[in-house]
Structure formats: C-alpha cells, structure tokens
Amino acid sequence: MKSTEIEIRTVCTKKEIGKFIDFRTQLYKDDPCAVPYLYMDEMDSLSKDKNPSFEFCEAEYYMAYRDGKPVGRVAAIINHRANEKWGQNNVRFGYFDFIDDAEVSAALIDKVREYGKEHGMDTIIGPMGFVDMDREGMLVEGFDTMATMHANHNFPYYSKHIEQLGFVKDNDWVQQLVTVPDEVPEKMAKITQMIGKRYNLKAHKLTKKQLVDEGYGLRLFHVLNECYKDLYEYSELTDRQIDNLLKNYLSIADLNLVTFIFDENKKSEEHPDGEMVGFGVSFPSFSKALRKTKNGKLFPFGWFHLLRTLKWHNTDTVDLLLIGVLPEYRAKGANAILFDDLIRWYKKYGFTKALTLAMMETNDGVLSAWQYFEAKTVKRLRSYKAKL
C-alpha cells in the first residue's frame, strides 16, 4: 500500500542542490525528446554566491519525498526588480518537476504559496526563472519534438495538475521550426539591399576581443534591454548579469553565427563602426550532444560531445536564441539584414532547420519576421497565475 505522507525538505547545501538538479534528469531519463540541462549551468544558476540575479532576487528550493524517495522539486523565487517595475507582488515558482501524483504537485505549490505569503506577496506565477534569460513557461504543446537546453520541457500531465490547483493562463510563448532555405528569399534580399542603401544599415561581425574587452558586448545587451523592456515580466539586465552572460556564453560562441546591425550614419569617435541597433545570436543545437553526456555533466567525456557540436556543427539544427532590433529600425525592415547574413552561414555549415527562441504569442513584430520562410509552430509554453 502506497504511503500518502509527503515530506517537504528545504534544499540548502551544495550536495542537496546537486540532488535537486539530478531529480529532473532522472525523471526524464526515458523520455526520447528530453535533454539533460547542463549540470554546471544549473549549479551556477541555483548558487546564491554565483548567480548575479541574487542582487535583486531571493529564493528557496524544496524537494518532496515519499518513503524517503524524491518525488518532486520546486523553487520559490521573488524578483524584487521585476515586481517594482510592474507594480506587483509576485512570487514565482520555477524548477518545477514532479511525478504524476496530485498530492506531490499540490504539496510543492503549497510550499511556494507559504513562502510568498511570508514575504508579503499576493500572487503566484510560473513556471519562471530568476530573470527573463532563464527558462520560463510550462510546455503545453509539442511534447513529441526534441527539447533544447534553452527551453523548458515537461510531461503532458503537468498542465493538468497546475490547472486543478486553480491556476489560469497568464502568458503564452511559441517556438517555430523554420526550414533553412537553399538561398536567401528574393524579397528579403531586395529589402536588405534597399534599406542598406537608404538608411546605411549594414551587417557586421565582431571578434571575441571586441565583444568581451572593447565594450561591444555591453552595447549588445543594452540594445536587448531596450528591445525587451516591455515584454512580460522582463527586468533589465544589470552590468554584472551582462558580464556573466558574456563570459559564459558569447565568449565561446561561433561568431559566424552571431550577426550585428550597425547604423553607419552614426559613426563617431566613441562608435567608429556606427551605432549598434540590432543583433541575432544563434548556436548549433546541443540537444543530441547533451543526450550523450552523463546527466548533463562535462566530465569525463561530456565536454567532447559539446565541443564537436560547437566546432564542427555535427547537427542539422541551429537554435536562434536572441533577436533584438530597436523598434525604429524594426519598422524600417532591419530584421531582413540579420536573416540575409545568417542564412548564408547556416547553409555553409549545413544546417537545414532553425528552431526559434520562445516568442510571446502577442509579439507580432517578431512573429512577422518568419513570413518569408517555411515555418510552423512546434512548441507552446505557458505561464500560469493564481492568487495566494
């Protein structure tokens, strides 16, 4: 006879955080579409002394046990910066994974509710991470397509559990799978040429030295802050967060897959190439490589699989992670410049598919960018909310 008693333990030590991370990996080990998240990244994100989001966030982590065995996990997060910006008192639930047992999911959410009330919150939302750069949303469509390390993946029963607990939809994101064309679409190529001449906008490639040491990376994320500032629950990245993203991600990127738009009419002593007004950041998909690692860990041989993907592009899919074009330039059609450049590199590297970042279903400005391509929505993620 199954015991119904559920024990909730607070996660405190590094060893306990390791178990918190491993629970999700073990839960999905037999799911053919799941990938383990990179263990090192998860550990850094959950470490209060390493994640710069803790400058304005606070959090607690919990694991659920039945008969001494782990059966679920959740994080309770308060982003004070976002709450202040949006004039709200939200506690977030994130890192939410559990077996198909309504008592387990309810016990975990009750713990987040309790944490929120203790800290003066009045609403619970999620799944959300610390900031917008973290994974957000619960998968509600697209369970049979390969997951990525950049987006949440979960079993279909998750949404049933959360809705039974009284949560309602707060926001949806969609991901589209785009067929990389054999050549740049004619209309897009013409738009690129036209706006390049009319507005003196040009695609640029940058070196790692320029990005990390010469301030261009900082400019990239300042453009991102401006582009994303009005999006759901967004809180602007701090310089420390930007520095962390530059060192951990852009410093290892294949910069042929990262394109920048410069307004060359705005050259100055400070900006000799012109003013950066947009960017597109993509990486080869690490999904297959991560499935070959031992629970998402780099050692002993996990690093080799990821390095092969990064350097030799042994995948047919590229992940288009970030797109940002300042609104006044987006209206001029500057997005076409990004795709015109990136498509040429995708073809050179042999990519046949591109998976987009998660885009808000109401963000027509970004969604319209795919009108020139063969594209279909393959995943839908949802955030939920409820009153405490």
PDB file of N, CA, C and O in Angstrom, residues 295-325:
ATOM      1  N   ASN A 295      24.249  12.682 -17.555  1.00  0.00           N
ATOM      2  CA  ASN A 295      23.400  13.565 -16.747  1.00  0.00           C
ATOM      3  C   ASN A 295      23.748  15.040 -16.911  1.00  0.00           C
ATOM      4  O   ASN A 295      23.649  15.827 -15.974  1.00  0.00           O
ATOM      5  N   GLY A 296      24.159  15.425 -18.137  1.00  0.00           N
ATOM      6  CA  GLY A 296      24.446  16.834 -18.395  1.00  0.00           C
ATOM      7  C   GLY A 296      25.783  17.315 -17.872  1.00  0.00           C
ATOM      8  O   GLY A 296      26.042  18.519 -17.865  1.00  0.00           O
ATOM      9  N   LYS A 297      26.640  16.385 -17.439  1.00  0.00           N
ATOM     10  CA  LYS A 297      27.922  16.776 -16.850  1.00  0.00           C
ATOM     11  C   LYS A 297      29.027  16.749 -17.908  1.00  0.00           C
ATOM     12  O   LYS A 297      29.051  15.898 -18.791  1.00  0.00           O
ATOM     13  N   LEU A 298      29.962  17.692 -17.790  1.00  0.00           N
ATOM     14  CA  LEU A 298      31.035  17.823 -18.775  1.00  0.00           C
ATOM     15  C   LEU A 298      32.073  16.716 -18.657  1.00  0.00           C
ATOM     16  O   LEU A 298      32.742  16.396 -19.639  1.00  0.00           O
ATOM     17  N   PHE A 299      32.229  16.155 -17.463  1.00  0.00           N
ATOM     18  CA  PHE A 299      33.257  15.145 -17.266  1.00  0.00           C
ATOM     19  C   PHE A 299      32.632  13.785 -16.987  1.00  0.00           C
ATOM     20  O   PHE A 299      31.548  13.706 -16.385  1.00  0.00           O
ATOM     21  N   PRO A 300      33.254  12.692 -17.464  1.00  0.00           N
ATOM     22  CA  PRO A 300      34.588  12.709 -18.064  1.00  0.00           C
ATOM     23  C   PRO A 300      34.630  13.037 -19.552  1.00  0.00           C
ATOM     24  O   PRO A 300      35.614  13.548 -20.060  1.00  0.00           O
ATOM     25  N   PHE A 301      33.524  12.741 -20.313  1.00  0.00           N
ATOM     26  CA  PHE A 301      33.600  12.912 -21.764  1.00  0.00           C
ATOM     27  C   PHE A 301      32.529  13.835 -22.343  1.00  0.00           C
ATOM     28  O   PHE A 301      32.466  14.019 -23.557  1.00  0.00           O
ATOM     29  N   GLY A 302      31.691  14.396 -21.475  1.00  0.00           N
ATOM     30  CA  GLY A 302      30.617  15.246 -21.974  1.00  0.00           C
ATOM     31  C   GLY A 302      31.128  16.443 -22.755  1.00  0.00           C
ATOM     32  O   GLY A 302      30.534  16.857 -23.753  1.00  0.00           O
ATOM     33  N   TRP A 303      32.264  16.998 -22.317  1.00  0.00           N
ATOM     34  CA  TRP A 303      32.816  18.181 -22.991  1.00  0.00           C
ATOM     35  C   TRP A 303      33.121  17.884 -24.451  1.00  0.00           C
ATOM     36  O   TRP A 303      32.980  18.767 -25.318  1.00  0.00           O
ATOM     37  N   PHE A 304      33.519  16.647 -24.759  1.00  0.00           N
ATOM     38  CA  PHE A 304      33.901  16.292 -26.127  1.00  0.00           C
ATOM     39  C   PHE A 304      32.697  16.379 -27.063  1.00  0.00           C
ATOM     40  O   PHE A 304      32.793  16.892 -28.184  1.00  0.00           O
ATOM     41  N   HIS A 305      31.548  15.881 -26.605  1.00  0.00           N
ATOM     42  CA  HIS A 305      30.345  15.909 -27.440  1.00  0.00           C
ATOM     43  C   HIS A 305      29.894  17.350 -27.707  1.00  0.00           C
ATOM     44  O   HIS A 305      29.495  17.680 -28.831  1.00  0.00           O
ATOM     45  N   LEU A 306      29.957  18.208 -26.690  1.00  0.00           N
ATOM     46  CA  LEU A 306      29.565  19.593 -26.883  1.00  0.00           C
ATOM     47  C   LEU A 306      30.559  20.337 -27.769  1.00  0.00           C
ATOM     48  O   LEU A 306      30.164  21.165 -28.605  1.00  0.00           O
ATOM     49  N   LEU A 307      31.847  20.030 -27.595  1.00  0.00           N
ATOM     50  CA  LEU A 307      32.872  20.682 -28.413  1.00  0.00           C
ATOM     51  C   LEU A 307      32.719  20.313 -29.881  1.00  0.00           C
ATOM     52  O   LEU A 307      32.860  21.175 -30.766  1.00  0.00           O
ATOM     53  N   ARG A 308      32.420  19.049 -30.151  1.00  0.00           N
ATOM     54  CA  ARG A 308      32.213  18.622 -31.536  1.00  0.00           C
ATOM     55  C   ARG A 308      31.076  19.408 -32.184  1.00  0.00           C
ATOM     56  O   ARG A 308      31.163  19.806 -33.350  1.00  0.00           O
ATOM     57  N   THR A 309      30.004  19.630 -31.424  1.00  0.00           N
ATOM     58  CA  THR A 309      28.868  20.377 -31.966  1.00  0.00           C
ATOM     59  C   THR A 309      29.243  21.837 -32.187  1.00  0.00           C
ATOM     60  O   THR A 309      28.905  22.426 -33.215  1.00  0.00           O
ATOM     61  N   LEU A 310      29.939  22.409 -31.231  1.00  0.00           N
ATOM     62  CA  LEU A 310      30.292  23.824 -31.308  1.00  0.00           C
ATOM     63  C   LEU A 310      31.279  24.106 -32.438  1.00  0.00           C
ATOM     64  O   LEU A 310      31.136  25.091 -33.169  1.00  0.00           O
ATOM     65  N   LYS A 311      32.267  23.239 -32.595  1.00  0.00           N
ATOM     66  CA  LYS A 311      33.338  23.482 -33.554  1.00  0.00           C
ATOM     67  C   LYS A 311      33.066  22.881 -34.932  1.00  0.00           C
ATOM     68  O   LYS A 311      33.451  23.456 -35.944  1.00  0.00           O
ATOM     69  N   TRP A 312      32.428  21.691 -34.959  1.00  0.00           N
ATOM     70  CA  TRP A 312      32.258  21.001 -36.240  1.00  0.00           C
ATOM     71  C   TRP A 312      30.800  20.898 -36.676  1.00  0.00           C
ATOM     72  O   TRP A 312      30.502  20.297 -37.691  1.00  0.00           O
ATOM     73  N   HIS A 313      29.896  21.456 -35.890  1.00  0.00           N
ATOM     74  CA  HIS A 313      28.493  21.609 -36.295  1.00  0.00           C
ATOM     75  C   HIS A 313      27.868  20.293 -36.742  1.00  0.00           C
ATOM     76  O   HIS A 313      27.201  20.243 -37.778  1.00  0.00           O
ATOM     77  N   ASN A 314      28.069  19.241 -35.945  1.00  0.00           N
ATOM     78  CA  ASN A 314      27.543  17.928 -36.310  1.00  0.00           C
ATOM     79  C   ASN A 314      26.084  17.789 -35.888  1.00  0.00           C
ATOM     80  O   ASN A 314      25.689  16.895 -35.154  1.00  0.00           O
ATOM     81  N   THR A 315      25.272  18.709 -36.355  1.00  0.00           N
ATOM     82  CA  THR A 315      23.828  18.707 -36.124  1.00  0.00           C
ATOM     83  C   THR A 315      23.181  19.398 -37.311  1.00  0.00           C
ATOM     84  O   THR A 315      23.814  20.238 -37.970  1.00  0.00           O
ATOM     85  N   ASP A 316      21.944  19.044 -37.593  1.00  0.00           N
ATOM     86  CA  ASP A 316      21.259  19.691 -38.715  1.00  0.00           C
ATOM     87  C   ASP A 316      20.424  20.889 -38.269  1.00  0.00           C
ATOM     88  O   ASP A 316      19.779  21.542 -39.086  1.00  0.00           O
ATOM     89  N   THR A 317      20.445  21.174 -36.964  1.00  0.00           N
ATOM     90  CA  THR A 317      19.580  22.227 -36.416  1.00  0.00           C
ATOM     91  C   THR A 317      20.389  23.317 -35.741  1.00  0.00           C
ATOM     92  O   THR A 317      21.351  23.040 -35.012  1.00  0.00           O
ATOM     93  N   VAL A 318      19.986  24.544 -35.963  1.00  0.00           N
ATOM     94  CA  VAL A 318      20.584  25.690 -35.297  1.00  0.00           C
ATOM     95  C   VAL A 318      19.512  26.337 -34.420  1.00  0.00           C
ATOM     96  O   VAL A 318      18.343  26.423 -34.808  1.00  0.00           O
ATOM     97  N   ASP A 319      19.899  26.737 -33.215  1.00  0.00           N
ATOM     98  CA  ASP A 319      18.973  27.401 -32.296  1.00  0.00           C
ATOM     99  C   ASP A 319      19.158  28.908 -32.403  1.00  0.00           C
ATOM    100  O   ASP A 319      20.253  29.420 -32.147  1.00  0.00           O
ATOM    101  N   LEU A 320      18.102  29.590 -32.828  1.00  0.00           N
ATOM    102  CA  LEU A 320      18.142  31.047 -32.911  1.00  0.00           C
ATOM    103  C   LEU A 320      17.670  31.592 -31.577  1.00  0.00           C
ATOM    104  O   LEU A 320      16.479  31.624 -31.286  1.00  0.00           O
ATOM    105  N   LEU A 321      18.625  31.999 -30.738  1.00  0.00           N
ATOM    106  CA  LEU A 321      18.344  32.244 -29.325  1.00  0.00           C
ATOM    107  C   LEU A 321      17.871  33.653 -29.020  1.00  0.00           C
ATOM    108  O   LEU A 321      16.976  33.854 -28.201  1.00  0.00           O
ATOM    109  N   LEU A 322      18.506  34.640 -29.607  1.00  0.00           N
ATOM    110  CA  LEU A 322      18.171  36.022 -29.283  1.00  0.00           C
ATOM    111  C   LEU A 322      18.095  36.854 -30.551  1.00  0.00           C
ATOM    112  O   LEU A 322      18.989  36.782 -31.400  1.00  0.00           O
ATOM    113  N   ILE A 323      17.040  37.626 -30.667  1.00  0.00           N
ATOM    114  CA  ILE A 323      16.924  38.615 -31.737  1.00  0.00           C
ATOM    115  C   ILE A 323      16.533  39.928 -31.078  1.00  0.00           C
ATOM    116  O   ILE A 323      15.617  39.965 -30.255  1.00  0.00           O
ATOM    117  N   GLY A 324      17.228  40.963 -31.425  1.00  0.00           N
ATOM    118  CA  GLY A 324      16.875  42.280 -30.909  1.00  0.00           C
ATOM    119  C   GLY A 324      17.163  43.352 -31.936  1.00  0.00           C
ATOM    120  O   GLY A 324      18.302  43.485 -32.397  1.00  0.00           O
ATOM    121  N   VAL A 325      16.132  44.067 -32.344  1.00  0.00           N
ATOM    122  CA  VAL A 325      16.289  45.201 -33.251  1.00  0.00           C
ATOM    123  C   VAL A 325      15.502  46.361 -32.661  1.00  0.00           C
ATOM    124  O   VAL A 325      14.318  46.210 -32.335  1.00  0.00           O
TER     125      VAL A 325
END
